[in-house]
Amino acid sequence: MALTSFDFQQARVKQVLFKSRLRSVLYGVREAEPALFSLRENPLGQWLQTSVKPTLGSQPEVREIERVLQQMLTTGQDLVTRYTRGHIEESRAGLDQINTFADHIEVLLTRLETGAALA
């Protein structure tokens, strides 16, 4: 099954959802669940496994998205650890790193989407 622009839009929403959940943890609105930082349980990671890899898994962007997503999740977990240790401002400042990862993933998604549309 071919991926549509709607599928890629859903992937972007999943990324925003992660950032929103992480931000709410770092601002004390919710507790951090271990699943938040699991590549297998992350909605974008699940989308990569179930929708992208079966059809576009050989594309270098897919591996790069997965690598950057893992870095983003690991960094997010580190920020939560800092937050729980009382380094609140430092952890919140680290959200810039998360945005950098997210921007990189966005570029890769766009590249992948453009390539999928041409195929």
Coordinates of N, CA, C and O in Angstrom, one line a residue:
M1 N 0.8 -1.2 0.0 CA 0.0 0.0 0.0 C 0.9 1.3 0.0 O 1.8 1.4 0.8
A2 N 0.6 2.1 -0.9 CA 1.4 3.4 -1.0 C 1.1 4.3 0.1 O -0.1 4.4 0.5
L3 N 2.1 5.0 0.5 CA 1.9 6.1 1.6 C 1.4 7.3 0.9 O 1.8 7.7 -0.2
T4 N 0.5 8.0 1.6 CA -0.1 9.2 1.0 C 0.4 10.4 1.8 O 1.0 10.3 2.9
S5 N 0.1 11.6 1.3 CA 0.5 12.8 2.1 C -0.2 12.9 3.5 O 0.3 13.4 4.4
F6 N -1.4 12.3 3.5 CA -2.1 12.2 4.8 C -1.3 11.3 5.8 O -1.2 11.7 7.0
D7 N -0.7 10.2 5.3 CA 0.1 9.4 6.2 C 1.3 10.2 6.8 O 1.6 10.1 8.0
F8 N 1.9 11.0 5.9 CA 3.0 11.8 6.4 C 2.6 12.9 7.3 O 3.3 13.3 8.3
Q9 N 1.4 13.4 7.1 CA 0.9 14.5 8.0 C 0.6 13.8 9.4 O 0.9 14.5 10.4
Q10 N 0.1 12.6 9.4 CA -0.1 11.9 10.6 C 1.2 11.7 11.4 O 1.2 11.8 12.6
A11 N 2.2 11.4 10.7 CA 3.6 11.2 11.3 C 4.0 12.5 11.9 O 4.6 12.5 13.1
R12 N 3.8 13.6 11.3 CA 4.1 14.9 11.9 C 3.3 15.2 13.1 O 3.9 15.7 14.1
V13 N 2.1 14.8 13.1 CA 1.2 15.0 14.3 C 1.8 14.2 15.5 O 1.8 14.6 16.6
K14 N 2.2 12.9 15.2 CA 2.8 12.1 16.2 C 4.0 12.7 16.8 O 4.2 12.6 18.0
Q15 N 4.8 13.3 16.0 CA 6.0 14.0 16.5 C 5.6 15.2 17.5 O 6.2 15.4 18.5
V16 N 4.7 16.0 17.1 CA 4.2 17.1 17.9 C 3.6 16.5 19.2 O 3.9 17.1 20.3
L17 N 2.9 15.4 19.1 CA 2.4 14.8 20.3 C 3.5 14.4 21.3 O 3.4 14.7 22.5
F18 N 4.6 13.9 20.8 CA 5.7 13.5 21.7 C 6.3 14.8 22.4 O 6.5 14.8 23.6
K19 N 6.5 15.8 21.6 CA 7.0 17.0 22.1 C 6.1 17.6 23.2 O 6.6 18.1 24.2
S20 N 4.8 17.6 22.9 CA 3.8 18.1 23.9 C 3.8 17.3 25.2 O 3.8 17.9 26.3
R21 N 3.9 16.0 25.0 CA 3.9 15.2 26.3 C 5.2 15.4 27.1 O 5.1 15.5 28.3
L22 N 6.3 15.5 26.4 CA 7.6 15.8 27.1 C 7.5 17.1 27.8 O 7.9 17.2 28.9
R23 N 7.0 18.1 27.1 CA 6.9 19.4 27.7 C 6.0 19.4 28.9 O 6.4 20.0 29.9
S24 N 4.9 18.7 28.9 CA 4.0 18.6 30.0 C 4.7 17.9 31.2 O 4.4 18.3 32.3
V25 N 5.6 17.0 30.9 CA 6.3 16.4 32.0 C 7.3 17.4 32.6 O 7.4 17.5 33.8
L26 N 8.0 18.1 31.8 CA 9.0 19.0 32.3 C 8.4 20.3 32.9 O 9.1 21.0 33.6
Y27 N 7.1 20.5 32.7 CA 6.4 21.6 33.4 C 5.5 21.1 34.5 O 4.7 21.8 35.0
G28 N 5.7 19.8 34.9 CA 5.0 19.2 36.1 C 3.5 18.9 35.9 O 2.8 18.7 36.9
V29 N 3.1 18.9 34.7 CA 1.6 18.6 34.4 C 1.3 17.2 34.5 O 0.2 16.8 34.9
R30 N 2.3 16.3 34.1 CA 2.0 14.9 34.1 C 3.3 14.2 34.5 O 4.4 14.7 34.5
E31 N 3.1 12.9 34.8 CA 4.3 12.0 35.1 C 4.8 11.4 33.8 O 4.1 11.2 32.9
A32 N 6.1 11.2 33.8 CA 6.8 10.5 32.7 C 6.5 9.0 32.7 O 6.8 8.4 33.8
E33 N 6.0 8.5 31.7 CA 5.8 7.1 31.6 C 7.0 6.5 30.8 O 7.4 7.1 29.8
P34 N 7.5 5.3 31.2 CA 8.6 4.7 30.5 C 8.3 4.6 29.0 O 9.2 4.7 28.1
A35 N 7.1 4.3 28.6 CA 6.7 4.1 27.2 C 6.9 5.4 26.4 O 7.2 5.3 25.2
L36 N 7.0 6.5 27.0 CA 7.2 7.8 26.3 C 8.5 7.8 25.6 O 8.7 8.4 24.5
F37 N 9.5 7.0 26.1 CA 10.9 7.0 25.6 C 11.2 5.7 24.9 O 12.4 5.5 24.5
S38 N 10.3 4.9 24.6 CA 10.5 3.6 24.0 C 10.3 3.8 22.5 O 9.2 4.2 22.1
L39 N 11.3 3.4 21.7 CA 11.1 3.5 20.2 C 10.0 2.6 19.7 O 9.2 3.0 18.9
R40 N 9.8 1.4 20.4 CA 8.7 0.5 20.0 C 7.4 1.0 20.3 O 6.4 0.7 19.7
E41 N 7.3 1.8 21.4 CA 6.0 2.3 21.9 C 5.7 3.7 21.5 O 4.6 4.2 21.7
N42 N 6.7 4.4 20.9 CA 6.5 5.7 20.4 C 5.6 5.7 19.1 O 5.9 4.9 18.2
P43 N 4.6 6.5 19.1 CA 3.7 6.5 17.9 C 4.4 6.7 16.6 O 4.1 6.0 15.6
L44 N 5.4 7.6 16.5 CA 6.2 7.7 15.3 C 7.0 6.5 15.0 O 7.1 6.1 13.8
G45 N 7.6 5.9 16.0 CA 8.4 4.7 15.8 C 7.5 3.5 15.3 O 7.9 2.8 14.5
Q46 N 6.3 3.5 15.9 CA 5.4 2.4 15.4 C 5.0 2.7 14.0 O 4.9 1.7 13.2
W47 N 4.7 3.9 13.6 CA 4.4 4.2 12.2 C 5.5 3.8 11.3 O 5.3 3.2 10.2
L48 N 6.8 4.1 11.7 CA 7.9 3.7 10.9 C 7.9 2.1 10.7 O 8.1 1.6 9.5
Q49 N 7.7 1.4 11.8 CA 7.7 -0.1 11.7 C 6.6 -0.6 10.8 O 6.8 -1.5 10.0
T50 N 5.4 -0.1 11.1 CA 4.2 -0.8 10.4 C 3.9 -0.2 9.1 O 3.4 -0.9 8.2
S51 N 4.1 1.1 8.8 CA 3.7 1.7 7.6 C 4.8 2.0 6.6 O 4.7 1.8 5.4
V52 N 6.0 2.4 7.1 CA 7.0 2.8 6.3 C 8.0 1.7 5.9 O 8.3 1.5 4.7
K53 N 8.5 1.0 6.9 CA 9.5 0.0 6.6 C 9.0 -1.1 5.6 O 9.8 -1.5 4.7
P54 N 7.7 -1.5 5.6 CA 7.3 -2.5 4.6 C 7.4 -2.0 3.2 O 7.6 -2.8 2.3
T55 N 7.2 -0.7 3.0 CA 7.2 -0.2 1.6 C 8.5 0.6 1.2 O 8.9 0.5 0.1
L56 N 9.0 1.3 2.2 CA 10.1 2.2 1.9 C 11.4 1.9 2.7 O 12.2 2.8 2.9
G57 N 11.4 0.7 3.3 CA 12.5 0.4 4.3 C 13.9 0.5 3.8 O 14.8 0.6 4.5
S58 N 14.0 0.4 2.5 CA 15.4 0.4 1.9 C 15.9 1.9 1.7 O 17.0 2.1 1.4
Q59 N 15.0 2.8 1.9 CA 15.4 4.2 1.7 C 16.3 4.7 2.9 O 16.0 4.4 4.0
P60 N 17.4 5.4 2.6 CA 18.3 5.8 3.7 C 17.6 6.8 4.7 O 18.0 6.8 5.8
E61 N 16.6 7.5 4.2 CA 15.9 8.4 5.1 C 15.2 7.7 6.2 O 15.1 8.2 7.3
V62 N 14.7 6.5 5.9 CA 14.0 5.7 6.9 C 15.0 5.3 8.1 O 14.6 5.5 9.3
R63 N 16.1 4.8 7.8 CA 17.1 4.5 8.8 C 17.5 5.8 9.6 O 17.7 5.7 10.8
E64 N 17.7 6.9 8.8 CA 18.1 8.1 9.5 C 17.0 8.7 10.4 O 17.3 9.1 11.5
I65 N 15.7 8.6 10.0 CA 14.6 9.0 10.9 C 14.6 8.2 12.1 O 14.5 8.7 13.2
E66 N 14.8 6.9 12.0 CA 14.8 6.0 13.2 C 16.0 6.3 14.1 O 15.8 6.4 15.3
R67 N 17.1 6.6 13.5 CA 18.3 7.0 14.3 C 18.1 8.3 15.1 O 18.3 8.4 16.3
V68 N 17.6 9.3 14.4 CA 17.4 10.6 15.0 C 16.2 10.5 16.0 O 16.3 11.1 17.1
L69 N 15.2 9.7 15.7 CA 14.1 9.6 16.7 C 14.6 8.9 18.0 O 14.3 9.4 19.1
Q70 N 15.5 7.9 17.8 CA 16.1 7.3 19.0 C 16.9 8.3 19.8 O 16.8 8.3 21.0
Q71 N 17.7 9.1 19.1 CA 18.4 10.2 19.8 C 17.5 11.1 20.6 O 17.7 11.6 21.7
M72 N 16.4 11.5 19.9 CA 15.4 12.4 20.5 C 14.8 11.8 21.7 O 14.6 12.5 22.8
L73 N 14.4 10.5 21.7 CA 13.8 9.8 22.8 C 14.8 9.7 24.0 O 14.5 10.0 25.1
T74 N 16.1 9.4 23.7 CA 17.1 9.3 24.7 C 17.4 10.7 25.3 O 17.5 10.8 26.6
T75 N 17.4 11.7 24.5 CA 17.6 13.0 25.1 C 16.4 13.4 25.9 O 16.6 14.0 27.0
G76 N 15.2 13.1 25.5 CA 14.0 13.4 26.3 C 14.1 12.8 27.6 O 13.8 13.4 28.7
Q77 N 14.5 11.5 27.6 CA 14.6 10.8 28.9 C 15.7 11.4 29.8 O 15.5 11.5 31.0
D78 N 16.8 11.8 29.2 CA 17.8 12.5 30.0 C 17.3 13.8 30.6 O 17.6 14.2 31.7
L79 N 16.5 14.6 29.8 CA 15.9 15.8 30.3 C 15.0 15.6 31.5 O 15.0 16.3 32.5
V80 N 14.2 14.5 31.4 CA 13.3 14.1 32.5 C 14.1 13.7 33.7 O 13.7 14.1 34.9
T81 N 15.2 13.0 33.6 CA 16.0 12.7 34.7 C 16.6 13.9 35.4 O 16.6 14.0 36.6
R82 N 17.0 14.9 34.6 CA 17.5 16.2 35.1 C 16.4 16.9 35.9 O 16.6 17.4 37.0
Y83 N 15.2 16.8 35.3 CA 14.1 17.5 36.0 C 13.8 16.9 37.3 O 13.6 17.6 38.3
T84 N 13.8 15.5 37.4 CA 13.5 14.8 38.6 C 14.6 15.0 39.7 O 14.3 14.9 40.9
R85 N 15.8 15.4 39.2 CA 16.9 15.6 40.1 C 16.9 17.1 40.6 O 17.9 17.5 41.2
G86 N 16.0 17.8 40.1 CA 15.9 19.2 40.6 C 16.5 20.2 39.6 O 16.5 21.4 39.9
H87 N 17.0 19.8 38.5 CA 17.6 20.7 37.6 C 16.6 21.1 36.6 O 16.7 20.9 35.3
I88 N 15.6 21.8 37.1 CA 14.4 22.2 36.3 C 14.7 23.1 35.1 O 14.3 22.8 34.0
E89 N 15.3 24.2 35.3 CA 15.6 25.1 34.2 C 16.5 24.5 33.2 O 16.3 24.7 32.0
E90 N 17.5 23.7 33.6 CA 18.4 23.0 32.7 C 17.6 22.0 31.8 O 17.9 22.0 30.6
S91 N 16.7 21.3 32.5 CA 15.9 20.4 31.7 C 15.0 21.1 30.7 O 14.9 20.6 29.5
R92 N 14.4 22.1 31.1 CA 13.5 22.9 30.1 C 14.3 23.5 29.0 O 13.9 23.6 27.9
A93 N 15.5 24.0 29.3 CA 16.4 24.5 28.3 C 16.8 23.5 27.2 O 17.0 23.8 26.0
G94 N 16.8 22.2 27.6 CA 17.1 21.1 26.7 C 16.0 20.9 25.7 O 16.3 20.1 24.7
L95 N 14.9 21.5 25.8 CA 13.8 21.3 24.8 C 14.3 21.9 23.5 O 13.8 21.4 22.4
D96 N 15.3 22.8 23.5 CA 15.8 23.2 22.2 C 16.5 22.1 21.4 O 16.4 22.0 20.2
Q97 N 17.1 21.2 22.2 CA 17.7 20.0 21.5 C 16.6 19.1 20.9 O 16.8 18.6 19.8
I98 N 15.5 19.0 21.6 CA 14.4 18.2 21.1 C 13.9 18.8 19.8 O 13.6 18.1 18.8
N99 N 13.8 20.1 19.8 CA 13.3 20.8 18.6 C 14.3 20.6 17.4 O 13.9 20.5 16.3
T100 N 15.6 20.6 17.7 CA 16.6 20.4 16.7 C 16.4 19.0 16.0 O 16.4 18.8 14.8
F101 N 16.2 18.0 16.9 CA 16.0 16.6 16.4 C 14.7 16.6 15.6 O 14.6 16.0 14.5
A102 N 13.6 17.2 16.1 CA 12.3 17.2 15.4 C 12.5 17.9 14.0 O 11.9 17.4 13.1
D103 N 13.2 19.0 14.0 CA 13.4 19.7 12.7 C 14.1 18.8 11.7 O 13.8 18.8 10.5
H104 N 15.1 18.0 12.2 CA 15.8 17.1 11.3 C 14.9 16.0 10.8 O 14.9 15.7 9.6
I105 N 14.1 15.5 11.7 CA 13.1 14.5 11.3 C 12.1 15.0 10.3 O 11.8 14.4 9.3
E106 N 11.7 16.3 10.4 CA 10.8 16.9 9.5 C 11.4 17.0 8.1 O 10.7 16.7 7.1
V107 N 12.7 17.4 8.0 CA 13.4 17.4 6.7 C 13.4 16.0 6.1 O 13.1 15.9 4.9
L108 N 13.7 15.0 6.9 CA 13.8 13.6 6.4 C 12.4 13.1 5.9 O 12.3 12.5 4.9
L109 N 11.4 13.5 6.7 CA 10.0 13.1 6.3 C 9.6 13.7 5.0 O 9.0 13.1 4.1
T110 N 10.0 15.0 4.8 CA 9.6 15.7 3.6 C 10.4 15.0 2.4 O 9.8 14.8 1.3
R111 N 11.6 14.7 2.6 CA 12.4 14.0 1.6 C 11.8 12.7 1.2 O 11.7 12.3 0.0
L112 N 11.4 11.9 2.2 CA 10.8 10.6 2.0 C 9.5 10.7 1.4 O 9.2 10.0 0.4
E113 N 8.7 11.7 1.8 CA 7.4 11.9 1.2 C 7.5 12.3 -0.3 O 6.8 11.8 -1.1
T114 N 8.4 13.1 -0.6 CA 8.7 13.6 -2.0 C 9.1 12.4 -2.8 O 8.6 12.2 -3.9
G115 N 10.0 11.6 -2.3 CA 10.4 10.4 -3.0 C 9.3 9.3 -3.2 O 9.2 8.7 -4.2
A116 N 8.5 9.2 -2.2 CA 7.3 8.3 -2.3 C 6.3 8.7 -3.3 O 5.7 7.9 -4.0
A117 N 6.2 10.0 -3.4 CA 5.2 10.6 -4.4 C 5.7 10.4 -5.8 O 4.9 10.2 -6.8
L118 N 7.0 10.4 -6.0 CA 7.6 10.2 -7.3 C 7.6 8.7 -7.8 O 7.7 8.4 -8.9
A119 N 7.6 7.8 -6.8 CA 7.7 6.4 -7.1 C 6.4 5.9 -7.7 O 5.4 6.4 -7.6

